[in-house]
Structures are given as structure tokens and as C-alpha cells.
Amino acid sequence: MSDGGVGGSSGGALGGGLLVAGTTSDAGKSVVTAGICRWLVRQGVKVAPFKAQNMSLNSFVTREGAEIGRAQAMQAAAARVEPTALMNPVLLKPGSDRSSQVVLLGKPVGELSARGYHAGRQEQLLGTVTDCLQELRRTHDAVICEGAGSPAEINLRRTDIVNMGIARAARIPVVVVGDIDRGGVFASFFGTTALLSKEDQALVAGYLVNKFRGDVTLLEPGLEMLRGLTGRQTLGVLPFAHGLGIDEEDGMGVSLRSAVRESAVAPPATAGRGPQPHGAEVLRVAVCAVPLMSNFTDVDALAAEPGVVVRFVDRAEELTDADLVVLPGTRGTVRALAWLRERGLADAIARRAAEGRPVLGICGGYQMLGERIEDDVESKAGVVDGLGLLPVRVRFAVEKTLARPAGEALGEPVEGYEIHHGVAEVTGGDEVFMSDGSGQGLDGCRAGSVWGTHWHGSLESDGFRRAFLRRVAADAGRAFVPAPDTCFGVLREEQLDRLGDLIEEHADTDALLRLIEEGVPTALPFIPPGAP
């Protein structure tokens, strides 16, 4: 393919394509897609990721100022290409159980209820997402697409643009991933296929078993029976591996209480516990698990530091032994503020601030730490009192700020990205991020041991992260010393290589390559009953 076998990167014929679907949400589609991208690029293939429609509160800003899902940004890093809006043309950001902000080609275009979206808007977008996929295929040798949820959601098939809808429109083969750790994987593969229409089934080329533990030879008879029942082979059995769920799209697990954040990049032997501290003591970080939490991946760089333990909490008493409390971003700042007050967390955070113990607010968390919030956009609650811990007043603007700023803080260079409607007016304190050299304030506010910023991703800047942790340790009275050689970017690259290794070592890569290059196999059998 790297020699122009499919012609995509030369601007002629379309490059190859593959859709990675799943029997359920969280079956491993994002990780498998990233792994295939990394495996392909290591073979010299010019590859790009694609997800037609993503529902996620974890998003990223591209260099052209477009908002896309973080999972697609991670997959672009796996493919060693710059992320663009073409890779995730539709992003849905939930604001409640029934409505979401619709982000089209990187820009918000309004709020829609789930019923309103599926009743017509989604079908209208099929042409847009197909055009985006076609453009990527014109400029790349291969495009690895990720589905969403299950392709067998028969109640939504008519309006589907992310699973079989886009596969049918682009005529690309589909590989279905199943999570065997949940159990019932054979029934899931068979049932998923049998619930598709004849036309959709014709695109399902095979299966991938994910998260397998044990002796694979004990699984092989079942795989042979599955092939006999469906006429489709299993293209790989991927072993269970800790710490591979980087840059998740849908949020944390069902219960966040006392959940330890596994480092996105730490070696597997230490995932969930963190490497041994470089200094004499560990540093404990408590992240308040606010409703509609967004971009919780901001704390991944902390979890990657030796001796830093990151825990998500939802009770006031869980802040007692924390050295740093983080208020993360949220799609519902006013709602999250009320939640903090209802659970006694607001009072606990105020006590910490009065005692000079460190608190960090990021984006929505920063807004909550201020004196006042004027919101006629997101919650439409009008003027609401903040926690009053930073001299900041916030007004929600209709236009969303999407940016990739850079500057310096604590004497170190730092980069980040901004995704927010709230506009902060800083009336005192010290600004956190400054422009390089000139000393002009760019963003954020610090008052004593309380810090706030709109910049997501700033802790991924190694020098700034270490300087910030030294300040936190001093304020917390901990004999913690950040390791001098932790490089988040290098660790993330190693993690992406682990995903590529997973595909290379445990999948039938020859079969995957044939599907990408040659397209949908012919004469795949129909499995009754098909879609009703």
C-alpha cells in the first residue's frame, strides 16, 4: 500500500477503508481503531482515523480551531497525522439525559433533543459525513473508521450514519469487535450479525475478540463453530491488557466513588497504583466527579507521574487526606456547582482554601471557583453565586471559544486548548499563564493556594507540570519530589506503540490488509432472520 497500491495519497482513486464496529459500547472500538492505525503507519501506510458521529464530553481542539472527539485526536496521533475536523464531522456533547449540543465540522450549530436529532437532522448529515470520509480516502492510502454503540440497534437503523449507514454509503468492509471479558461474546457476534438486513450483513467480513484472559486454545473450538454458523472468520483474539483505554470518549464508569484513575501511559505493571515516588512521600490528588464531567483526561498527566495517586471522589470526607483537589471541566457548570453544595463538597473545598491547601479548577471548575456566574446560555439560570475562592466573574457567551494557546507559567513553557462558553473577568489575584517573554497575562487566576484556568491539557507540558507539583507539595507539606525525567509525550507514544503491538501480534494482519485493500469479500452468507 505504501507504494501507491490503492492510490489514495496520490489524489487519484480512493484509498482503502475499514469500519471497526462493536457488539456494545465500550467493546474496544476506539482502542482497536488506534491500534490498526499505529500498525499500518509502521508499515509505511499513510492512514487516517474517522468517526462519522461521536457522542462525548471529552473533546479536543485542532490547530485550525475545530472541536472533535479526543478519541479521534488520539487515533490521529496513533496514525502520526495532524487531527482535523474531517476525522469527526459530527460531535454530540450531552447537556442532559435528553439533549446535546451538536458540533458540525468542528463548530457548534445548536442544541437538539435526541428525538429531534434522530427524527430528521441525522439523516440530513449523511451526505456531509460521506463527503468527509471520501476526502480522507482521496488523500490517504487507508482510512480506519470507528463505529458507535452497536450496529444492530434496529430502532435507529433508518437514521444511522455512523455504523452500517456509513459502511453502506462508502461500500467498506466491517469488522465487529466483542468484549469477551463481559461474557456472551459468541451470542453477541451471532446476534449482531443476524439482526442486520441482508444488505448490511453483506458488509460484515469478520470478528475480533477483545480482552481475552486465559488459554486461547480453549477458545478455538467456539471460534470454529462461530465460523460454521456465520460463514465469517475471527480475525484475532486480543488479550486483556491493563491501561489501554486512553482518551475515552464516553466518560468514566458507572460508579466513580473511590475510582483510581489508571494512568493513560504508565507501564502496565504499575497501572492503577502509579510508579514508586521519586521523593519520600506520595502526592494524593482528589478529582471531584461532577455531573457532566468533561475532559477528565486532563489529570492523566498527573497520574503518569511517579508517586502521584489520582482518585475520583464524590463525598466531602474523601477530600480530607488529599494534597490537591481538582475541579474538572463540565458541560453543566451551574448544575455541577449545585451538586457540590448539595453534597457538602463546596464547604469542604472552602475550608481547604482557608487553610492554604491546594485547589485547582480547570475550565468549568475554574468558573465555579469564581465569585459569580452569569449564565443565560448553558443553564439559562441567570446570575448564580460561585464558590468565591477566586476574584473572577464569569459571563457565558453565545459563541464558544475554541483555541490552542501557548505561553509560560512558573518559568516554564506551556501549551493547552480551550473549549468554553464562559468568559472570565479577572479582578484580582495573579494570572496563571503569561505570554512568552512579555509578561502579559493570557489566562487563569491564582489566589494563595487556589488556581484556576480555562486551558485544558496544560499539565501535559512537562516542565510546567513538575513546577506546579513542586508548588503543590510545598503548600501541602509533603516531601514529594517530581521525577526529573517523566516525559508525557514519550510515554504516550510508547502507549500507542503498545496498541500497534496488540494488533501486530494477535490479529490476522494479512486478512485485515486484504479487507482494506480489496474491499468487501464476495458471497458472505446471510444469517436469518435479518432486520425486522
XYZ file of C-alpha atoms in Angstrom:
532
model
C 0.000 0.000 0.000
C 2.842 2.403 0.715
C 3.845 2.057 -2.952
C 0.529 3.527 -4.076
C -1.386 0.244 -4.403
C -4.685 1.946 -3.577
C -3.810 5.380 -4.921
C -5.339 7.445 -2.095
C -2.422 9.695 -1.258
C -1.755 10.478 -4.916
C -5.126 12.179 -5.283
C -6.466 9.609 -7.771
C -8.564 6.608 -6.772
C -9.949 6.371 -3.258
C -7.798 4.762 -0.602
C -8.876 1.629 1.221
C -11.295 1.655 4.106
C -12.402 -0.437 7.068
C -15.124 0.093 9.690
C -14.476 -1.173 13.227
C -17.895 -1.800 14.791
C -18.674 -3.291 18.197
C -21.240 -5.581 19.736
C -21.716 -2.993 22.530
C -20.468 0.360 23.694
C -17.012 0.088 25.289
C -16.232 -3.139 23.433
C -12.861 -1.650 22.478
C -13.588 0.034 19.139
C -11.528 3.133 19.894
C -8.504 1.150 21.053
C -8.675 -1.304 18.138
C -9.021 1.551 15.637
C -5.989 3.289 17.138
C -4.048 0.025 17.176
C -4.759 -0.651 13.492
C -3.733 2.932 12.653
C -0.434 2.575 14.502
C 0.260 -0.861 12.971
C -0.427 0.479 9.464
C 1.691 3.609 9.784
C 4.591 1.455 10.975
C 4.238 -0.431 7.674
C 4.652 2.820 5.756
C 0.930 3.260 5.059
C -0.498 6.787 5.053
C -3.549 6.230 7.248
C -6.190 8.394 8.912
C -8.891 7.670 11.527
C -12.554 8.584 11.064
C -15.698 8.574 13.168
C -18.780 9.992 11.498
C -20.619 10.782 14.715
C -19.258 10.799 18.228
C -21.162 11.371 21.477
C -18.636 12.529 24.033
C -17.803 15.145 26.629
C -14.094 14.527 26.070
C -13.126 16.724 23.154
C -10.065 18.363 21.627
C -9.288 21.420 19.526
C -7.432 21.015 16.245
C -4.886 23.540 15.018
C -7.495 25.121 12.739
C -9.760 25.690 15.775
C -12.212 22.799 15.239
C -13.629 20.751 18.109
C -13.531 16.957 17.698
C -13.666 13.944 19.998
C -10.491 13.246 21.970
C -10.633 9.613 20.838
C -10.183 10.740 17.234
C -7.329 13.056 18.228
C -5.675 10.096 19.957
C -6.216 7.930 16.870
C -4.680 10.645 14.699
C -1.632 10.588 16.972
C -1.540 6.817 16.511
C -1.594 7.377 12.738
C 1.066 10.121 13.097
C -1.103 12.693 11.322
C -2.471 16.035 12.441
C -6.107 15.747 13.599
C -8.713 17.636 11.558
C -12.470 18.172 11.623
C -12.803 15.713 8.714
C -11.975 12.897 11.130
C -15.037 13.550 13.324
C -17.555 15.654 11.379
C -20.383 15.273 13.931
C -19.776 15.566 17.678
C -22.660 15.406 20.147
C -21.984 16.861 23.603
C -24.700 15.833 26.087
C -26.121 18.593 28.254
C -28.801 16.430 29.854
C -30.295 12.967 29.509
C -32.352 14.168 26.540
C -30.434 16.866 24.684
C -26.986 17.518 23.266
C -25.039 20.316 21.666
C -24.415 19.454 18.017
C -20.915 20.273 16.774
C -20.697 20.087 12.977
C -17.307 20.166 11.269
C -15.774 21.456 14.472
C -18.250 24.282 15.241
C -21.370 24.253 17.445
C -24.597 24.640 15.470
C -27.200 24.354 18.229
C -28.872 22.149 20.819
C -31.145 19.276 19.827
C -33.170 16.721 21.725
C -32.416 13.076 20.997
C -35.830 12.753 19.345
C -35.264 15.842 17.222
C -31.856 14.644 16.114
C -32.993 11.157 15.135
C -36.225 12.466 13.605
C -34.509 14.190 10.705
C -31.298 16.035 11.425
C -29.181 12.885 11.495
C -30.309 11.719 8.051
C -29.527 15.155 6.623
C -25.935 14.785 7.803
C -25.230 11.551 5.923
C -24.058 13.453 2.838
C -21.716 15.589 4.952
C -20.078 12.664 6.719
C -19.786 10.703 3.465
C -18.056 13.678 1.824
C -15.610 13.911 4.744
C -14.781 10.218 4.529
C -14.337 10.466 0.776
C -11.961 13.408 1.159
C -9.841 11.478 3.659
C -9.762 8.467 1.337
C -8.631 10.689 -1.540
C -5.627 11.887 0.446
C -4.667 8.725 2.352
C -3.838 5.132 1.499
C -6.307 3.891 4.101
C -8.980 5.246 6.454
C -9.905 3.242 9.560
C -13.416 4.152 10.654
C -14.843 3.645 14.121
C -18.492 2.831 14.680
C -20.585 3.770 17.715
C -22.511 1.601 20.138
C -23.796 -1.421 18.228
C -24.585 -1.675 14.504
C -27.633 -3.818 15.416
C -29.625 -1.039 17.097
C -32.608 -1.792 14.886
C -34.677 1.069 16.291
C -32.122 3.571 14.969
C -31.027 1.912 11.710
C -33.111 4.157 9.448
C -31.212 7.243 10.576
C -27.815 5.620 11.199
C -24.816 7.495 9.807
C -22.020 6.036 11.937
C -22.285 2.250 11.646
C -23.866 0.374 8.737
C -25.184 3.625 7.261
C -21.707 4.944 6.513
C -20.419 1.446 5.621
C -23.202 1.066 3.043
C -22.715 4.572 1.659
C -18.936 4.127 1.295
C -19.088 0.403 0.489
C -16.409 -0.593 3.011
C -15.998 -3.867 4.927
C -16.912 -4.113 8.610
C -15.094 -5.937 11.409
C -17.102 -6.407 14.615
C -15.284 -6.245 17.988
C -16.653 -8.119 21.000
C -15.603 -7.800 24.664
C -15.232 -11.384 25.902
C -14.482 -10.154 29.425
C -18.178 -9.275 29.731
C -19.225 -12.760 28.699
C -21.590 -13.888 25.956
C -19.295 -12.911 23.117
C -20.386 -15.739 20.773
C -24.057 -14.844 21.194
C -23.166 -11.184 20.714
C -21.336 -11.826 17.439
C -24.056 -14.090 16.089
C -26.937 -11.915 17.279
C -25.367 -8.709 15.988
C -24.956 -10.246 12.532
C -28.378 -11.927 12.465
C -30.177 -8.676 13.327
C -28.769 -6.862 10.308
C -30.522 -6.678 6.962
C -29.245 -8.794 4.087
C -27.568 -5.749 2.530
C -25.844 -4.830 5.801
C -24.780 -8.392 6.552
C -23.023 -8.488 3.199
C -20.523 -5.958 4.569
C -19.697 -7.796 7.835
C -16.419 -9.504 6.995
C -15.304 -10.916 10.339
C -14.913 -10.585 14.085
C -12.272 -9.553 16.623
C -12.361 -10.910 20.182
C -11.149 -8.332 22.704
C -9.988 -8.561 26.353
C -9.392 -12.329 26.424
C -7.857 -13.903 29.539
C -6.518 -17.444 29.621
C -5.569 -20.184 27.181
C -6.636 -19.257 23.645
C -6.688 -22.919 22.604
C -9.760 -23.382 24.806
C -11.499 -20.665 22.802
C -10.654 -22.002 19.357
C -13.438 -24.656 19.116
C -16.001 -21.924 19.738
C -14.449 -19.738 17.055
C -14.664 -22.601 14.574
C -18.332 -23.159 15.461
C -18.971 -19.431 15.053
C -17.410 -19.572 11.603
C -19.629 -22.513 10.707
C -22.721 -20.665 11.878
C -21.933 -17.317 10.222
C -19.508 -18.072 7.401
C -17.162 -15.431 8.840
C -13.782 -15.915 10.459
C -12.457 -14.394 13.640
C -9.568 -12.128 12.673
C -7.854 -12.096 16.025
C -8.067 -12.676 19.765
C -6.657 -9.682 21.609
C -5.520 -10.374 25.188
C -6.735 -8.404 28.184
C -4.263 -5.590 28.837
C -4.427 -3.013 31.630
C -4.314 0.689 30.946
C -5.182 0.672 27.229
C -8.354 2.767 27.450
C -6.691 6.081 26.691
C -8.716 9.192 25.849
C -12.066 7.506 26.325
C -14.994 9.062 24.553
C -17.920 8.357 26.864
C -16.696 9.166 30.347
C -15.820 7.163 33.425
C -17.544 4.052 34.706
C -20.997 3.877 36.227
C -19.704 4.414 39.765
C -16.934 6.930 40.332
C -16.718 6.650 44.084
C -13.117 5.960 45.093
C -12.233 5.072 41.490
C -8.478 5.323 40.997
C -7.588 6.811 37.629
C -5.287 4.404 35.860
C -2.513 6.259 34.156
C -3.090 6.528 30.435
C 0.586 5.959 29.803
C 2.134 4.284 32.860
C 3.712 0.854 32.366
C 1.165 -1.935 32.895
C 2.868 -3.274 35.998
C 2.090 -0.035 37.821
C -1.205 0.957 36.227
C -3.802 1.859 38.824
C -1.160 2.369 41.541
C 1.332 4.684 39.889
C 5.093 4.173 39.815
C 7.022 4.453 43.081
C 7.560 8.047 44.248
C 10.773 9.806 43.345
C 10.784 11.554 46.742
C 9.963 10.352 50.242
C 6.166 10.650 50.009
C 3.355 10.226 47.522
C 1.057 13.056 46.456
C -2.679 12.357 46.653
C -4.982 14.041 44.134
C -8.764 14.016 44.552
C -10.828 14.869 41.462
C -14.433 15.845 42.171
C -16.624 13.668 39.925
C -19.038 16.433 38.969
C -22.089 15.815 36.759
C -21.465 16.000 33.003
C -17.726 15.888 33.667
C -15.738 16.753 30.543
C -12.105 16.261 29.597
C -11.243 14.307 32.731
C -8.216 13.226 30.679
C -6.645 16.485 31.920
C -5.474 14.569 35.008
C -3.842 11.750 33.045
C -0.532 13.615 33.034
C -0.694 13.748 36.849
C -1.454 10.012 37.042
C 1.604 9.321 34.890
C 3.921 10.959 37.434
C 5.746 8.534 39.761
C 4.220 8.799 43.210
C 1.071 10.713 42.238
C -2.185 8.876 43.034
C -5.277 10.273 41.307
C -8.694 9.350 42.690
C -12.207 10.407 41.630
C -14.427 11.248 44.606
C -17.991 12.339 45.321
C -18.052 12.756 49.136
C -16.695 15.560 51.293
C -14.819 13.218 53.632
C -12.789 11.927 50.683
C -11.090 15.320 50.421
C -9.641 15.094 53.922
C -6.332 13.432 53.075
C -5.988 14.890 49.575
C -2.948 17.041 48.875
C -4.576 18.559 45.798
C -8.279 18.824 44.933
C -9.174 19.237 41.262
C -12.463 20.616 39.984
C -12.550 19.364 36.371
C -14.375 20.655 33.347
C -18.089 20.086 32.938
C -20.782 20.650 30.324
C -23.041 21.946 33.119
C -21.183 24.455 35.301
C -24.227 25.702 37.246
C -25.564 22.172 37.713
C -22.160 20.972 38.944
C -21.958 23.907 41.350
C -25.307 22.968 42.874
C -24.124 19.354 43.146
C -21.004 20.436 45.059
C -23.168 22.341 47.520
C -25.712 19.559 47.947
C -23.009 17.027 48.800
C -21.051 19.234 51.193
C -18.079 19.335 48.828
C -18.330 23.120 48.374
C -17.872 23.719 52.106
C -15.006 21.221 52.256
C -13.224 22.972 49.381
C -13.746 26.375 51.030
C -12.203 25.065 54.255
C -9.205 23.787 52.314
C -8.691 27.178 50.693
C -8.880 28.921 54.067
C -6.192 26.560 55.369
C -3.927 27.268 52.383
C -4.299 23.752 50.935
C -4.101 23.459 47.126
C -7.149 23.521 44.854
C -7.104 23.550 41.021
C -10.083 24.344 38.799
C -9.972 23.598 35.073
C -12.458 25.200 32.648
C -15.868 24.688 34.289
C -14.069 24.021 37.568
C -12.300 27.374 37.225
C -15.640 29.085 36.631
C -17.118 27.508 39.770
C -14.246 28.827 41.908
C -15.092 32.427 40.965
C -17.356 34.944 42.663
C -20.251 34.996 40.239
C -21.546 33.224 37.140
C -23.936 34.893 34.707
C -25.385 32.140 32.547
C -28.139 32.793 30.026
C -26.667 30.288 27.558
C -25.870 26.872 29.034
C -28.216 26.511 32.027
C -30.150 29.772 31.476
C -30.074 30.171 35.264
C -29.132 33.852 35.166
C -26.816 35.107 37.905
C -25.526 32.441 40.304
C -23.033 32.826 43.145
C -19.781 30.919 42.669
C -17.642 29.470 45.446
C -15.957 32.847 45.908
C -12.421 31.463 46.137
C -11.019 33.383 43.157
C -11.549 37.062 42.223
C -13.198 36.133 38.934
C -16.579 36.862 37.373
C -17.830 34.682 34.541
C -20.332 35.532 31.815
C -21.472 32.876 29.367
C -21.252 33.991 25.739
C -23.270 32.512 22.895
C -20.128 31.994 20.821
C -17.865 29.178 22.015
C -14.150 29.821 22.498
C -12.090 27.212 20.651
C -8.353 27.842 20.714
C -4.871 26.309 21.019
C -2.974 28.819 23.186
C 0.655 28.720 24.314
C 2.588 30.723 26.863
C 4.570 30.274 30.040
C 3.855 29.701 33.724
C 6.081 29.217 36.763
C 9.021 29.947 34.483
C 8.193 27.080 32.116
C 6.698 26.899 28.604
C 3.162 25.555 28.490
C 0.534 24.726 25.847
C -3.145 23.922 26.107
C -6.504 24.113 24.377
C -9.699 25.977 25.208
C -13.328 24.824 24.831
C -15.766 27.033 26.720
C -18.661 29.472 26.527
C -17.734 31.192 29.795
C -15.750 34.437 29.578
C -13.741 35.209 32.709
C -13.199 38.726 34.057
C -10.268 38.573 36.479
C -10.478 41.373 39.073
C -7.515 40.465 41.275
C -5.042 37.757 42.223
C -2.241 36.621 39.946
C -2.791 35.387 36.405
C -1.563 31.848 35.821
C -0.496 31.735 32.184
C 1.523 34.549 30.666
C 2.689 35.344 27.151
C 6.264 34.343 26.443
C 8.747 36.995 27.478
C 6.370 39.971 27.691
C 4.698 39.128 30.997
C 1.241 39.897 29.596
C -1.496 37.798 31.190
C -3.162 35.215 28.950
C -5.460 33.155 31.145
C -6.349 31.981 34.604
C -6.112 33.261 38.136
C -4.341 32.292 41.341
C -5.178 33.444 44.849
C -2.990 31.842 47.505
C -3.156 28.077 47.000
C -6.241 28.206 44.743
C -5.579 28.018 40.997
C -7.907 28.253 38.029
C -7.541 28.103 34.254
C -9.580 27.571 31.105
C -6.641 25.734 29.492
C -7.171 22.001 29.101
C -4.065 19.885 28.598
C -1.656 22.283 30.287
C -0.416 19.580 32.658
C 0.918 17.642 29.667
C 3.681 20.287 29.440
C 6.386 18.513 31.435
C 8.281 21.486 32.853
C 5.131 23.288 33.977
C 3.648 20.111 35.483
C 6.773 19.496 37.556
C 6.924 23.124 38.718
C 3.224 23.053 39.635
C 3.593 19.793 41.573
C 6.564 21.200 43.479
C 4.394 24.163 44.499
C 1.516 21.842 45.471
C 3.826 19.624 47.540
C 5.226 22.668 49.363
C 1.759 24.042 50.136
C 0.555 20.581 51.227
C 3.612 19.966 53.388
C 4.533 16.784 51.550
C 8.076 15.500 50.962
C 7.144 14.787 47.362
C 9.597 15.409 44.533
C 8.502 15.109 40.880
C 10.682 12.820 38.802
C 13.011 14.878 36.599
C 12.653 12.682 33.507
C 8.927 11.962 33.118
C 8.011 12.950 29.549
C 4.295 12.639 28.925
C 4.658 12.806 25.138
C 7.184 9.960 25.073
C 5.063 7.847 27.399
C 2.010 8.394 25.220
C 3.958 7.354 22.121
C 5.025 4.181 23.921
C 1.386 3.543 24.803
C 0.307 3.957 21.191
C 3.041 1.526 20.163
C 1.564 -0.965 22.647
C -1.730 -0.688 20.767
C 0.047 -1.316 17.474
C 1.839 -4.313 19.010
C -1.501 -5.711 20.144
C -2.766 -5.770 16.554
C 0.504 -6.936 15.012
C 0.963 -9.815 17.460
C -2.616 -11.030 17.972
C -4.641 -10.144 14.870
C -4.608 -11.667 11.398
C -2.922 -8.674 9.816
C -2.795 -10.266 6.369
C -6.583 -10.652 6.438
C -7.056 -7.087 7.704
C -4.811 -5.752 4.936
C -6.775 -7.674 2.289
C -10.026 -6.151 3.551
C -8.558 -2.649 3.496
C -7.049 -3.029 0.025
C -9.605 -5.233 -1.728
C -12.835 -4.200 -0.032
C -15.861 -6.285 0.889
C -15.495 -10.053 0.303
C -17.995 -11.622 -2.058
C -20.607 -14.269 -1.249
C -20.788 -13.749 2.519
C -23.776 -15.826 3.682
C -26.999 -14.332 5.031
C -27.861 -15.272 8.622
C -31.611 -15.276 9.332
C -33.793 -13.666 10.490
C -32.212 -10.359 9.422
C -33.575 -6.947 10.381
C -37.344 -6.939 11.018
